[in-house]
CSV table of C-alpha atoms in Angstrom, one decimal:
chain,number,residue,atom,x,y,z
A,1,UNK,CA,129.3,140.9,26.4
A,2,UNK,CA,129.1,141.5,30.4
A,3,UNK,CA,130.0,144.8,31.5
A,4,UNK,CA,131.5,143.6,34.4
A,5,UNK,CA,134.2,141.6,32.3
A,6,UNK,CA,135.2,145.0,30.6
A,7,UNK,CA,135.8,146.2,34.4
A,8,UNK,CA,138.0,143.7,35.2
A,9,UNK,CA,139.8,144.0,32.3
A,10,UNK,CA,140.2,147.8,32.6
A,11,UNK,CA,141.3,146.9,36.4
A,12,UNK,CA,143.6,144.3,35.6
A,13,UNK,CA,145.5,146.6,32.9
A,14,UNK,CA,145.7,149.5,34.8
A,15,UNK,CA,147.6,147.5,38.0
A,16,UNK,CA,149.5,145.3,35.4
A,17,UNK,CA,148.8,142.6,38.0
A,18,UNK,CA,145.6,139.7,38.0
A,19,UNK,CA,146.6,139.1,41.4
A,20,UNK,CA,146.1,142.2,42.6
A,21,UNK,CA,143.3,143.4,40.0
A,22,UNK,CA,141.5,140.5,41.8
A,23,UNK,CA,141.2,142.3,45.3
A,24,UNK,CA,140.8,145.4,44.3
A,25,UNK,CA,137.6,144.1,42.4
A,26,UNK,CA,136.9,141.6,45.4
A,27,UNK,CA,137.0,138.8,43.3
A,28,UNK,CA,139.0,135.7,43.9
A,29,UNK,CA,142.2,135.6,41.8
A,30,UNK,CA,141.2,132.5,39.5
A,31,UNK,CA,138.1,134.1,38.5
A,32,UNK,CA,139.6,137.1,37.4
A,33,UNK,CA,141.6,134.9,35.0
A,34,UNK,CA,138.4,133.4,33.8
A,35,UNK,CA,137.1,136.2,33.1
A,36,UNK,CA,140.2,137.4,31.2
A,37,UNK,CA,140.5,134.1,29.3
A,38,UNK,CA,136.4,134.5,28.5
A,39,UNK,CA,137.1,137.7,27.1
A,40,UNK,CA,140.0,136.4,24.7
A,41,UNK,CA,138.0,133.4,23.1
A,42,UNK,CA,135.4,135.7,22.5
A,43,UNK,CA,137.6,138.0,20.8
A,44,UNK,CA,140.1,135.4,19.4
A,45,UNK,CA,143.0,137.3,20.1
A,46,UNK,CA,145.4,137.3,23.0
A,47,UNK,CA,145.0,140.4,25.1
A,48,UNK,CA,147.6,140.4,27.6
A,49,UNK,CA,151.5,138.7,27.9
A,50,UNK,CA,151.4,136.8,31.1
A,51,UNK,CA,155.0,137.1,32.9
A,52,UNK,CA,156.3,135.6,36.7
A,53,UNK,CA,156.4,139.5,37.7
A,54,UNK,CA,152.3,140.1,36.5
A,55,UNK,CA,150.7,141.2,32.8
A,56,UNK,CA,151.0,143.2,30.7
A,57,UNK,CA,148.9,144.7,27.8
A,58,UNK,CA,149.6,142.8,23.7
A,59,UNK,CA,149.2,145.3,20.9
A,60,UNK,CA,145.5,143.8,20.5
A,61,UNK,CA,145.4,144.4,24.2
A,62,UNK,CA,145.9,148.5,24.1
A,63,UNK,CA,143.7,148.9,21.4
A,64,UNK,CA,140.4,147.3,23.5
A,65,UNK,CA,141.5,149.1,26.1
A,66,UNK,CA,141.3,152.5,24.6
A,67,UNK,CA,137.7,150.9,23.5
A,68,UNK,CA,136.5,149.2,26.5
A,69,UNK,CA,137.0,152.8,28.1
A,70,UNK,CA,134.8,154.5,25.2
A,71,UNK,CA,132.4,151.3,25.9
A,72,UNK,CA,132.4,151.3,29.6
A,73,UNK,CA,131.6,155.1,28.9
A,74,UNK,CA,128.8,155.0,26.8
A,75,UNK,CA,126.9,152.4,28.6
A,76,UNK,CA,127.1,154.9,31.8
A,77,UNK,CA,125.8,157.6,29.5
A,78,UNK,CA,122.9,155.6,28.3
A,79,UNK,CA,122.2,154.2,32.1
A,80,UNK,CA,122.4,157.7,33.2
A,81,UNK,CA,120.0,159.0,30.1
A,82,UNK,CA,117.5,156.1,30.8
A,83,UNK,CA,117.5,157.1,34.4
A,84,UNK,CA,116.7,160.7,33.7
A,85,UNK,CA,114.5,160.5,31.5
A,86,UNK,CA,112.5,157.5,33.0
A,87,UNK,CA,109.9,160.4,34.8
A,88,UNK,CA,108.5,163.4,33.9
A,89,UNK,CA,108.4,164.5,37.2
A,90,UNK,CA,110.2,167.3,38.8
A,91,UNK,CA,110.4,167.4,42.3
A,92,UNK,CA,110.6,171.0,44.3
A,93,UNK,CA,111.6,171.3,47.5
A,94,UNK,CA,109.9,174.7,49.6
A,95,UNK,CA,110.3,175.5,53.3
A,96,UNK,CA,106.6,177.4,53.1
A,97,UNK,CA,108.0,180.2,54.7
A,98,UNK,CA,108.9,182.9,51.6
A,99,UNK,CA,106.5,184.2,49.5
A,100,UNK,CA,104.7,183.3,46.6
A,101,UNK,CA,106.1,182.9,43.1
A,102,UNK,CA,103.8,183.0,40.3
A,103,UNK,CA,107.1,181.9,38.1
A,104,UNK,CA,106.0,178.1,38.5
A,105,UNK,CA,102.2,178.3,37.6
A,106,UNK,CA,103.9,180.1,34.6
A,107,UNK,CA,106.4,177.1,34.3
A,108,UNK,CA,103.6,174.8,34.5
A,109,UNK,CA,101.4,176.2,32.2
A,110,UNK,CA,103.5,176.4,29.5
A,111,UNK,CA,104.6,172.8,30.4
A,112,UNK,CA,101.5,171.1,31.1
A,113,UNK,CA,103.0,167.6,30.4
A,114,UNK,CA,105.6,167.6,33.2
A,115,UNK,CA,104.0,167.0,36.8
A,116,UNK,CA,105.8,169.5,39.3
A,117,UNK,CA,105.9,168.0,42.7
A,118,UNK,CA,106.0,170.5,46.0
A,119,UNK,CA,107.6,169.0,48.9
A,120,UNK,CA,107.8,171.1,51.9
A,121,UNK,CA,110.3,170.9,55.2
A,122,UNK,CA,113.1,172.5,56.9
A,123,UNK,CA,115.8,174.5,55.4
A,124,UNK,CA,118.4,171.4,56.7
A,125,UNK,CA,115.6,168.9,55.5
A,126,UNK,CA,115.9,170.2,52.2
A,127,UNK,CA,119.0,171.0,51.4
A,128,UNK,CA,119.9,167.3,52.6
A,129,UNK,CA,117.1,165.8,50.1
A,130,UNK,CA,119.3,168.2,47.5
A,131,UNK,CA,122.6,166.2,48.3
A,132,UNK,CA,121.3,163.0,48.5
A,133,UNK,CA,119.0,163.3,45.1
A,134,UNK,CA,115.7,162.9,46.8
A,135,UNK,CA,114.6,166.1,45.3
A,136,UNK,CA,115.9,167.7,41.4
A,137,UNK,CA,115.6,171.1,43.0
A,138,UNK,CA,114.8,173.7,46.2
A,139,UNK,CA,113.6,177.2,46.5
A,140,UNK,CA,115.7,179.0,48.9
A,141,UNK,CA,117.4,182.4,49.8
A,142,UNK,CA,120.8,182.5,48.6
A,143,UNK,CA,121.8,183.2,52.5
A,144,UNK,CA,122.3,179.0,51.9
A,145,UNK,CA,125.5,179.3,49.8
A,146,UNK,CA,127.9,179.2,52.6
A,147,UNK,CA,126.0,176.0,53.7
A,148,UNK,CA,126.2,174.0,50.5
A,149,UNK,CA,129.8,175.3,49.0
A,150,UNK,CA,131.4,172.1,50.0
A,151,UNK,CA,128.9,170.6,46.8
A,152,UNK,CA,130.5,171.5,43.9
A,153,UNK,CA,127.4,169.9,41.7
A,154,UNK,CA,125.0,172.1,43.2
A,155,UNK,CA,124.8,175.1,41.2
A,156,UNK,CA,122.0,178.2,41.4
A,157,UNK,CA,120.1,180.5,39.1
A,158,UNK,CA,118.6,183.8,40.5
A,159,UNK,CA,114.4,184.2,40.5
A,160,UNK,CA,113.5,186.9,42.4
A,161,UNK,CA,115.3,190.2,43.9
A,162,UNK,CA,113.3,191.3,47.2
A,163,UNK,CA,114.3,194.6,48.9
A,164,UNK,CA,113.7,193.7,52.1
A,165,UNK,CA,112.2,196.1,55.1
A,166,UNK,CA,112.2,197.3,58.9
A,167,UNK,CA,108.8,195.8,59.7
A,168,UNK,CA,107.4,197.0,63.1
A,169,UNK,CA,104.0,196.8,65.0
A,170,UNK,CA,101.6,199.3,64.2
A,171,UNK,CA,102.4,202.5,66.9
A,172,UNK,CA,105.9,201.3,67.8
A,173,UNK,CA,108.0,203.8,66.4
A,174,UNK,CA,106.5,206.3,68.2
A,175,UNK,CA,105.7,204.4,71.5
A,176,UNK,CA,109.5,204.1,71.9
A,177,UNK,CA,110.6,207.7,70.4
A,178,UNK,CA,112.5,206.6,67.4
A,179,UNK,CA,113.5,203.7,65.3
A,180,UNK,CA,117.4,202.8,67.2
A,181,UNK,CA,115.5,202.8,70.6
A,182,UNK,CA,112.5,200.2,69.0
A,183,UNK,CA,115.2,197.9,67.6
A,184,UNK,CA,117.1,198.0,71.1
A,185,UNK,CA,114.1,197.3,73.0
A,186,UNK,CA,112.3,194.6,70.9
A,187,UNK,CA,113.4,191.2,70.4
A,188,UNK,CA,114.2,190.1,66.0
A,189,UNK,CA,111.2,187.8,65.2
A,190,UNK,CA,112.7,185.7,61.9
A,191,UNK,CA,112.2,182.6,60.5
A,192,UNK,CA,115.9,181.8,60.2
A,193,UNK,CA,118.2,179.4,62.6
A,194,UNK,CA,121.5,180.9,61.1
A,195,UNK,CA,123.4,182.6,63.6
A,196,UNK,CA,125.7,183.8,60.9
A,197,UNK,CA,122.6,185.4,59.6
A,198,UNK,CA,121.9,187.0,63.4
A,199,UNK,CA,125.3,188.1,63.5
A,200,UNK,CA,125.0,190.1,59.5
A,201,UNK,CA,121.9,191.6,61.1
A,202,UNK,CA,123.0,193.0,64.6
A,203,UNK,CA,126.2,194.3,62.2
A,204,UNK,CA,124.2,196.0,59.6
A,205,UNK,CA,121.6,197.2,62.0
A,206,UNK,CA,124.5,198.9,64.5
A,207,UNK,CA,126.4,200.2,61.5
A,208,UNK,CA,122.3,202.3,59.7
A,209,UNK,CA,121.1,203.1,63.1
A,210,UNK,CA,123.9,203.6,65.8
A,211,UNK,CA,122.3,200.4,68.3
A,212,UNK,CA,120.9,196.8,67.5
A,213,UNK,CA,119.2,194.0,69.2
A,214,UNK,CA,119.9,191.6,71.7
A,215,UNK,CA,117.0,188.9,72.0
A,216,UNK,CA,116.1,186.9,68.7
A,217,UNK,CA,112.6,184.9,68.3
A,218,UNK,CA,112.3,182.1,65.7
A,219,UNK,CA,109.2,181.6,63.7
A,220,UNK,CA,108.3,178.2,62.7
A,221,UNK,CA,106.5,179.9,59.1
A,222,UNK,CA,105.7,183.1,57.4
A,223,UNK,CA,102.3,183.1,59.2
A,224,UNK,CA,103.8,182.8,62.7
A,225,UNK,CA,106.4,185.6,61.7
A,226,UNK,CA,103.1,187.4,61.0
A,227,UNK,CA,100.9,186.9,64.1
A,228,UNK,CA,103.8,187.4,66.3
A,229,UNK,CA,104.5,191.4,64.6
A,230,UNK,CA,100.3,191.6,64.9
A,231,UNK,CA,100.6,190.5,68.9
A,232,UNK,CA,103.6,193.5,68.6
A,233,UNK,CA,106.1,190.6,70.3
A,234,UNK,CA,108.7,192.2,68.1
A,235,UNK,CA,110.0,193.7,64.9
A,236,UNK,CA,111.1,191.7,61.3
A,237,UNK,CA,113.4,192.4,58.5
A,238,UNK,CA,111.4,190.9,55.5
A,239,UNK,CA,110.4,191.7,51.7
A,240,UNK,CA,107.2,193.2,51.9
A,241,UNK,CA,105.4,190.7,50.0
A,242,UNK,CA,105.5,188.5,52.9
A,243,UNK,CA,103.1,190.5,54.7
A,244,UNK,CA,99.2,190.3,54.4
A,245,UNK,CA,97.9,193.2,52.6
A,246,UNK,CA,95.7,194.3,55.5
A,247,UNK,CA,97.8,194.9,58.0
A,248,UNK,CA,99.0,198.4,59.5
A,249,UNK,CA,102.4,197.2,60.3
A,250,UNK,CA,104.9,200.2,60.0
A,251,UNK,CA,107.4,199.4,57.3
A,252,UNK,CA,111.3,201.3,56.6
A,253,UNK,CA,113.4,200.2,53.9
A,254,UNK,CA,116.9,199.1,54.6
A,255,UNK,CA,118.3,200.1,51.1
A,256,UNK,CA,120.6,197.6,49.2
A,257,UNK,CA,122.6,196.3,52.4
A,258,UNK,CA,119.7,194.4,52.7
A,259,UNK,CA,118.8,192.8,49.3
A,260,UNK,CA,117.1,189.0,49.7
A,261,UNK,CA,117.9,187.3,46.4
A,262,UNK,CA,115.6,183.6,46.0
A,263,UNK,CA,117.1,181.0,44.1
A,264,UNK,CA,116.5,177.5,43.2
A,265,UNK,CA,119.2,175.4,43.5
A,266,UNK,CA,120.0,172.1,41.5
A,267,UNK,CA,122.1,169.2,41.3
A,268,UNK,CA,124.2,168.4,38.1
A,269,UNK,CA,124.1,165.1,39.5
A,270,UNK,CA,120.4,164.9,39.5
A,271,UNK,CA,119.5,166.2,36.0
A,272,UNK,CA,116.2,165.3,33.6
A,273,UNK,CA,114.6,167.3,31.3
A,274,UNK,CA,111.7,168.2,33.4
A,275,UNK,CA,114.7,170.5,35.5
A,276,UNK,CA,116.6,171.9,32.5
A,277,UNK,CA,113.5,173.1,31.2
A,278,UNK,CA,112.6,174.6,34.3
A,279,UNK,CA,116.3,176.5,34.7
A,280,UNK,CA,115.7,177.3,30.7
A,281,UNK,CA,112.3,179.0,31.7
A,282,UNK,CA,113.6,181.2,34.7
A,283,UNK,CA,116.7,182.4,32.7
A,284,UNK,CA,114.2,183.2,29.9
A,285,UNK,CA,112.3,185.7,31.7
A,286,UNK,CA,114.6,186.8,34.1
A,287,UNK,CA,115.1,188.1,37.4
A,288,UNK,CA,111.5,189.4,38.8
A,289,UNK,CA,112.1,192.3,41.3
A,290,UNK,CA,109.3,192.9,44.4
């Protein structure tokens, strides 16, 4: 039996009407009855009363109908399962600029038959290869929550908590006498475009140490954020694991106001079992704190 005839059916019962079933399906009017008439040799029954004001379902009518639904249903189901698990692929999406999680060499060890593949661009690049199902899941800081809450099918699930620090060029501090007058004078190196996320910053900043900053410097990576606190162009507010290990950079914490929480983000709509064994895996060893 074609699918497509259950459609029409289904759309034809629900308007009561073959006339109008027809261009709602863009179909011409005598094919819809065609199809309609197809349907009830096949089944050797009469499905629907024909009347001057439309149609209307027969007793053998309503009860395919409650079964073409359950059919139409399943065969979406299967499609959908065929789809997902035609790869055992899992395609991540990372902007290269946070650190390093060893939570995925984990993943893959213990997984050695699915292929995990890293794709790397922009935080908008990514998060619009999320939405349109060109990648199962990103890496990102949860800062991209208020970006993606008009998705209900992308959900989250925490991987790492990062207390996150005053980073400053070696001898800064005491170049410019104190911490408030080295944020006032020096520009915010970051990696982030958000304004929303400047704006949380000069707040919090104004609110710990009495003053804030007033030029901001965007870093294309992680390394540039690096090179530009070595060439003392400004201070940062990151994790400490985002800095090399040899540098003399001096570092403040900035207690829980500011906590960076990664995440990896998901779309129901884009499920296989490569990615629910991935989200299985990070729930099962839980939140790792740096």
């Amino acid at each position: 039996m074609d699918v497509q005839k259950l459609d029409y059916f289904l759309t034809a019962a629900d308007i009561g009407n073959f006339t109008q079933a027809a261009d709602q399906c863009k179909i011409a009017q005598t094919t819809m009855s065609k199809y309609i008439a197809q349907l009830e040799n096949e089944f050797n029954c009469k499905l629907f009363y024909r009347t001057n004001k439309g149609c209307e379902l027969t007793d053998q009518g309503h009860i395919f109908y409650e079964k073409a639904l359950s059919m139409k249903r399943d065969y979406f189901d299967l499609v959908s399962a065929l789809q997902q698990d035609h790869s055992r692929d899992l395609n991540l999406g990372l902007d290269g600029s946070h650190f390093y999680v060893s939570i995925f060499t984990d993943f893959q060890s213990h997984y050695p038959e699915i292929k995990l593949n890293a794709s790397f661009g922009s935080e908008k690049e990514l998060v619009d290869d999320l939405v349109h199902q060109r990648l199962h899941a990103i890496v990102m800081p949860d800062s991209i929550n208020r970006k993606i809450k008009g998705y209900p099918e992308i959900k989250s699930v925490d991987i790492l908590k990062a207390l996150e620090y005053l980073v400053f060029p070696p001898n800064t501090v005491k170049h410019f006498g104190s911490i408030p007058e080295a944020i006032r004078n020096l520009p915010f190196i970051t990696k982030s475009i958000d304004n929303e996320y400047y704006d949380f910053c000069r707040s919090k900043l104004h609110t710990k140490f009495g003053t804030t900053f007033h030029e901001v410097r965007v870093a294309r990576s992680q390394d540039v954020q690096n090179m530009l606190l070595a060439l003392s162009q400004g201070f940062a507010i990151i994790p400490l694991s985002e800095m090399d290990d040899d540098t003399d950079f001096e570092c403040f914490p900035l207690g829980d106001d500011f906590v960076e929480m990664l995440q990896l983000f998901y779309s129901t709509k884009y499920m296989n079992e490569p990615l629910r064994k991935l989200i299985e895996f990070i729930n099962a060893h839980g939140v790792v704190n740096y």
